[in-house]
Amino acid sequence: MSEASAGSRPIIEIDHVSKTYRTQDGDVPSLRPLDFGINEGEFLVVVGPSGCGKSTLLKMIAGLMPPTEGEIRVDGKAISKPHSGVGIVFQSALLLPWKRVFENVMMPVRIKGLPKDEYEQRACDLLKMVGLEGFERKYPWQLSGGMQQRASICRALVHDPKIVLMDEPFGALDAMTREKMNVELQRIQRETRKTVLLITHSIPEAVFLADRVLVMTERPGAIAAIYDVPLPRPRSLDVMGDPLFVELTQKIRSHFHSGPGLD
Ligand code: ADP
Ligand code: MG
């Protein structure tokens, strides 16, 4: 965990938060009351069985929908609607095909009505940071899947949110691209010092990236365990052979042995 966490209040506070979807076919309890915090600059990864409420939790932190019970606070303020303090990366890059890469990355600046001139340089810097310099004027369909996902990470960072929420961001990528993206994401997080909450169904990805891994139970999701990952940073892919890495992945995997497995 980063030095920023020492003694300070978590930047994200999940205070007895539950969610039950009310549908025509009845209530769908999706999350049992959860209590935890994410520290400033921390990389927290959530793993859990399919349908246990991971995306629900992320959407509530983004303010896209309210909890049924409890309160979510970001920077001490209760969240009741979408807020500009977060950037979101979804499983597929969701870039607009008729807009160039640069315009896609600038989209949050446009939507939030921020001064374009001030953020253009930032967009360029971010694209450079993820290795997309020279691709600014291409259309998304002229890029590989990995490049599109890197562009979507730039889009999530362009307005300089303190927090980045990522919902299975690399699920659609092949294994080798995915590993490269993990190394890349670790570097970006270290450089930008963002607080990151990432959801994944890959246990090695979770342990590789995380300061802490939060393991959820089956739906309605509750916290099964939280593991610290004290492996030093920066981590290279070789860390996957480290006995501590192996031990942690085994411990996390053991939560799912008797259940339906991960999604
Ligand atoms: P996860 O991301 O862990 O796979 P979700 O958060 O997407 O799980 O969903 C948790 C549970 O809530 C699932 O059982 C799902 O069917 C249900 N659910 C999700 N969204 C809705 C919705 N809009 N209306 C009703 N039920 C929903
Ligand atoms: Mg989901």
Coordinates of C-alpha atoms and ligand atoms in Angstrom, one line a residue:
M1 CA 0.0 0.0 0.0
S2 CA 1.2 3.5 -0.6
E3 CA 2.5 5.9 2.0
A4 CA -0.5 8.1 1.4
S5 CA -2.8 5.7 3.4
A6 CA -1.0 6.1 6.7
G7 CA -3.4 7.5 9.2
S8 CA -5.7 9.3 6.7
R9 CA -9.4 8.6 6.0
P10 CA -10.0 6.4 3.0
I11 CA -10.8 8.4 -0.2
I12 CA -13.7 5.9 -0.9
E13 CA -15.8 4.8 2.0
I14 CA -18.4 2.1 1.6
D15 CA -20.6 2.4 4.6
H16 CA -23.0 -0.5 5.1
V17 CA -23.9 -0.4 1.4
S18 CA -26.4 -3.0 0.1
K19 CA -28.3 -3.3 -3.2
T20 CA -31.5 -5.1 -4.1
Y21 CA -32.8 -4.6 -7.6
R22 CA -36.6 -4.3 -7.7
T23 CA -37.8 -6.0 -10.8
Q24 CA -41.2 -7.1 -12.2
D25 CA -40.3 -10.7 -11.3
G26 CA -39.5 -9.7 -7.7
D27 CA -36.6 -8.5 -5.7
V28 CA -33.0 -9.5 -6.7
P29 CA -30.8 -9.1 -3.7
S30 CA -27.4 -8.4 -5.2
L31 CA -25.2 -7.1 -2.4
R32 CA -25.3 -7.8 1.3
P33 CA -24.3 -4.8 3.4
L34 CA -20.6 -4.1 2.7
D35 CA -18.2 -2.0 4.8
F36 CA -14.8 -1.2 3.6
G37 CA -12.6 1.7 2.5
I38 CA -10.1 2.3 -0.3
N39 CA -7.1 4.5 0.5
E40 CA -5.8 7.3 -1.6
G41 CA -3.3 6.0 -4.1
E42 CA -4.3 2.4 -3.4
F43 CA -4.8 -0.2 -6.1
L44 CA -7.7 -2.4 -4.9
V45 CA -8.8 -5.4 -7.0
V46 CA -12.1 -7.1 -6.6
V47 CA -12.7 -10.8 -7.6
G48 CA -15.8 -12.8 -7.1
P49 CA -18.2 -15.3 -8.8
S50 CA -20.3 -14.2 -11.8
G51 CA -23.3 -12.3 -10.7
C52 CA -22.1 -11.5 -7.2
G53 CA -22.6 -7.8 -7.5
K54 CA -19.1 -6.5 -8.6
S55 CA -20.4 -4.3 -11.4
T56 CA -23.2 -3.2 -9.2
L57 CA -20.7 -2.0 -6.6
L58 CA -18.6 -0.2 -9.2
K59 CA -21.7 1.6 -10.7
M60 CA -22.8 2.8 -7.3
I61 CA -19.3 4.2 -6.5
A62 CA -19.5 6.0 -9.9
G63 CA -22.9 7.4 -8.8
L64 CA -24.7 5.8 -11.7
M65 CA -27.2 4.3 -9.4
P66 CA -28.0 4.6 -5.7
P67 CA -27.4 1.9 -3.0
T68 CA -30.6 0.4 -1.4
E69 CA -29.1 0.9 2.0
G70 CA -26.1 2.7 3.3
E71 CA -23.9 5.4 2.0
I72 CA -20.9 5.8 -0.3
R73 CA -18.6 8.7 0.4
V74 CA -15.8 9.9 -1.9
D75 CA -13.5 12.5 -0.4
G76 CA -15.9 12.6 2.6
K77 CA -18.9 13.6 0.4
A78 CA -21.9 11.3 0.1
I79 CA -22.4 10.2 -3.6
S80 CA -25.9 10.6 -5.0
K81 CA -25.3 11.2 -8.7
P82 CA -22.6 10.8 -11.3
H83 CA -19.6 12.8 -10.3
S84 CA -16.5 14.1 -12.1
G85 CA -14.1 12.7 -9.6
V86 CA -14.0 9.3 -11.3
G87 CA -12.9 7.9 -14.7
I88 CA -14.4 4.6 -15.8
V89 CA -13.0 1.9 -18.0
F90 CA -15.4 -0.9 -19.2
Q91 CA -14.7 -4.3 -20.5
S92 CA -14.9 -3.2 -24.1
A93 CA -13.2 0.1 -25.1
L94 CA -16.6 1.6 -26.2
L95 CA -14.9 4.2 -28.4
L96 CA -17.1 6.1 -30.9
P97 CA -16.2 4.6 -34.3
W98 CA -16.9 7.9 -36.2
K99 CA -14.5 9.9 -34.0
R100 CA -10.8 9.9 -34.2
V101 CA -8.7 8.5 -31.3
F102 CA -7.9 12.0 -30.1
E103 CA -11.5 13.1 -30.1
N104 CA -12.5 10.0 -28.3
V105 CA -10.0 10.6 -25.6
M106 CA -11.2 14.2 -25.3
M107 CA -14.8 13.2 -24.9
P108 CA -15.0 13.6 -21.1
V109 CA -13.6 17.1 -21.5
R110 CA -16.3 18.0 -24.0
I111 CA -19.1 16.4 -21.9
K112 CA -18.0 18.1 -18.7
G113 CA -17.6 21.5 -20.5
L114 CA -14.0 21.8 -19.4
P115 CA -11.7 24.2 -21.3
K116 CA -10.5 22.3 -24.4
D117 CA -7.2 24.1 -24.9
E118 CA -6.0 23.3 -21.4
Y119 CA -6.7 19.5 -21.8
E120 CA -5.5 18.9 -25.3
Q121 CA -1.8 18.7 -24.2
R122 CA -2.8 16.4 -21.4
A123 CA -4.6 14.1 -24.0
C124 CA -1.4 14.1 -26.1
D125 CA 0.7 13.3 -23.1
L126 CA -1.5 10.4 -22.1
L127 CA -1.6 8.9 -25.6
K128 CA 2.2 9.1 -25.6
M129 CA 2.4 7.5 -22.2
V130 CA 0.4 4.5 -23.4
G131 CA 2.4 4.2 -26.7
L132 CA -0.3 5.7 -29.0
E133 CA 1.7 8.7 -30.2
G134 CA 1.2 9.0 -33.9
F135 CA -2.2 7.3 -33.7
E136 CA -4.2 10.4 -32.6
R137 CA -5.8 10.9 -36.0
K138 CA -6.7 7.3 -36.6
Y139 CA -10.2 5.9 -36.2
P140 CA -10.8 3.2 -33.5
W141 CA -11.3 0.5 -36.1
Q142 CA -7.8 1.2 -37.4
L143 CA -6.4 0.1 -34.0
S144 CA -5.9 -3.4 -32.5
G145 CA -8.1 -4.3 -29.5
G146 CA -5.2 -3.6 -27.1
M147 CA -4.6 -0.2 -28.6
Q148 CA -8.3 0.6 -28.3
Q149 CA -8.3 -0.4 -24.7
R150 CA -5.3 1.8 -24.1
A151 CA -7.1 4.7 -25.7
S152 CA -10.1 4.1 -23.4
I153 CA -7.7 4.3 -20.4
C154 CA -6.5 7.7 -21.7
R155 CA -10.2 8.7 -21.9
A156 CA -10.7 7.7 -18.3
L157 CA -7.7 9.8 -17.2
V158 CA -8.0 12.9 -19.4
H159 CA -10.0 15.0 -17.0
D160 CA -7.5 14.1 -14.2
P161 CA -10.0 12.2 -11.9
K162 CA -8.5 11.1 -8.6
I163 CA -10.2 7.7 -8.9
V164 CA -10.3 5.2 -11.8
L165 CA -12.9 2.5 -11.8
M166 CA -12.2 -0.5 -14.1
D167 CA -14.7 -3.2 -14.8
E168 CA -13.0 -6.2 -16.3
P169 CA -11.0 -3.9 -18.6
F170 CA -8.9 -6.6 -20.2
G171 CA -11.4 -9.4 -20.5
A172 CA -11.7 -9.2 -24.2
L173 CA -7.9 -9.3 -24.9
D174 CA -5.7 -12.3 -25.7
A175 CA -3.5 -13.6 -22.9
M176 CA -0.3 -12.0 -24.1
T177 CA -1.7 -8.5 -24.7
R178 CA -3.4 -8.8 -21.4
E179 CA -0.2 -9.3 -19.6
K180 CA 1.4 -6.4 -21.4
M181 CA -1.6 -4.2 -20.4
N182 CA -1.2 -5.3 -16.8
V183 CA 2.5 -4.1 -16.7
E184 CA 1.4 -0.9 -18.5
L185 CA -1.5 -0.3 -16.1
Q186 CA 0.8 -0.7 -13.1
R187 CA 3.2 1.8 -14.6
I188 CA 0.4 4.3 -15.3
Q189 CA -1.0 4.0 -11.8
R190 CA 2.5 4.6 -10.3
E191 CA 3.1 7.6 -12.5
T192 CA -0.3 9.2 -12.0
R193 CA -0.8 8.1 -8.4
K194 CA -4.5 7.4 -9.0
T195 CA -6.6 5.5 -6.7
V196 CA -7.8 2.4 -8.7
L197 CA -10.6 -0.1 -8.2
L198 CA -10.4 -2.9 -10.7
I199 CA -12.7 -5.8 -11.2
T200 CA -11.3 -9.0 -12.8
H201 CA -12.0 -12.7 -13.0
S202 CA -8.3 -13.5 -13.3
I203 CA -6.7 -14.3 -10.0
P204 CA -3.1 -13.9 -11.3
E205 CA -4.1 -10.5 -12.7
A206 CA -5.6 -9.5 -9.4
V207 CA -2.5 -10.4 -7.4
F208 CA -0.1 -8.9 -9.9
L209 CA -1.9 -5.5 -9.8
A210 CA -3.2 -5.2 -6.3
D211 CA -2.1 -3.6 -3.1
R212 CA -5.1 -5.5 -1.7
V213 CA -7.4 -8.1 -3.2
L214 CA -11.1 -8.1 -2.0
V215 CA -12.7 -11.5 -2.5
M216 CA -16.5 -11.6 -2.7
T217 CA -18.9 -14.4 -2.0
E218 CA -21.7 -15.6 -4.3
R219 CA -24.7 -13.4 -4.8
P220 CA -25.9 -11.6 -2.8
G221 CA -22.2 -10.6 -2.6
A222 CA -20.5 -10.1 0.7
I223 CA -16.8 -9.7 1.6
A224 CA -15.3 -13.2 1.9
A225 CA -11.8 -12.0 2.6
I226 CA -9.3 -9.2 1.9
Y227 CA -5.7 -10.1 1.2
D228 CA -2.7 -7.7 1.4
V229 CA -0.3 -8.2 -1.5
P230 CA 3.1 -7.1 0.0
L231 CA 5.1 -7.8 -3.2
P232 CA 7.5 -5.0 -3.9
R233 CA 6.9 -2.6 -6.9
P234 CA 7.5 -2.2 -9.7
R235 CA 6.5 -5.8 -10.4
S236 CA 7.6 -7.6 -13.5
L237 CA 5.8 -10.6 -14.9
D238 CA 8.5 -12.7 -13.3
V239 CA 6.8 -12.0 -9.9
M240 CA 4.3 -14.7 -10.9
G241 CA 7.0 -17.3 -9.9
D242 CA 7.5 -15.7 -6.5
P243 CA 6.5 -18.1 -3.7
L244 CA 4.4 -15.4 -2.1
F245 CA 2.6 -14.8 -5.4
V246 CA 1.9 -18.5 -5.8
E247 CA 0.6 -18.7 -2.2
L248 CA -1.7 -15.8 -2.6
T249 CA -3.2 -17.0 -5.8
Q250 CA -3.8 -20.4 -4.2
K251 CA -5.5 -18.9 -1.2
I252 CA -7.8 -16.8 -3.3
R253 CA -8.6 -19.7 -5.6
S254 CA -9.5 -21.8 -2.6
H255 CA -12.5 -19.5 -2.0
F256 CA -14.0 -20.7 -5.3
H257 CA -13.3 -24.4 -5.2
S258 CA -16.7 -25.4 -3.8
G259 CA -18.7 -22.8 -5.6
P260 CA -19.6 -22.2 -9.2
G261 CA -16.2 -20.7 -10.0
L262 CA -15.4 -17.3 -11.4
D263 CA -17.1 -15.7 -14.4
Ligands
ADP1 P1 -21.2 -9.2 -11.5 O1 -20.6 -7.9 -12.1 O2 -20.5 -9.6 -10.2 O3 -21.2 -10.3 -12.4 P2 -23.7 -7.7 -11.4 O4 -23.3 -6.6 -10.4 O5 -23.7 -7.3 -12.8 O6 -22.7 -8.9 -11.1 O7 -25.1 -8.3 -11.0 C1 -25.3 -8.8 -9.7 C2 -26.7 -9.4 -9.7 O8 -27.7 -8.4 -9.9 C3 -26.9 -10.4 -10.8 O9 -27.6 -11.5 -10.3 C4 -27.7 -9.7 -11.8 O10 -28.6 -10.6 -12.5 C5 -28.5 -8.7 -11.0 N1 -28.7 -7.5 -11.7 C6 -27.8 -6.7 -12.2 N2 -28.3 -5.6 -12.8 C7 -29.6 -5.7 -12.7 C8 -30.8 -4.9 -13.0 N3 -30.6 -3.7 -13.7 N4 -32.0 -5.4 -12.7 C9 -32.1 -6.5 -12.1 N5 -31.1 -7.3 -11.7 C10 -29.9 -6.9 -12.0
MG2 MG -19.9 -7.5 -14.0

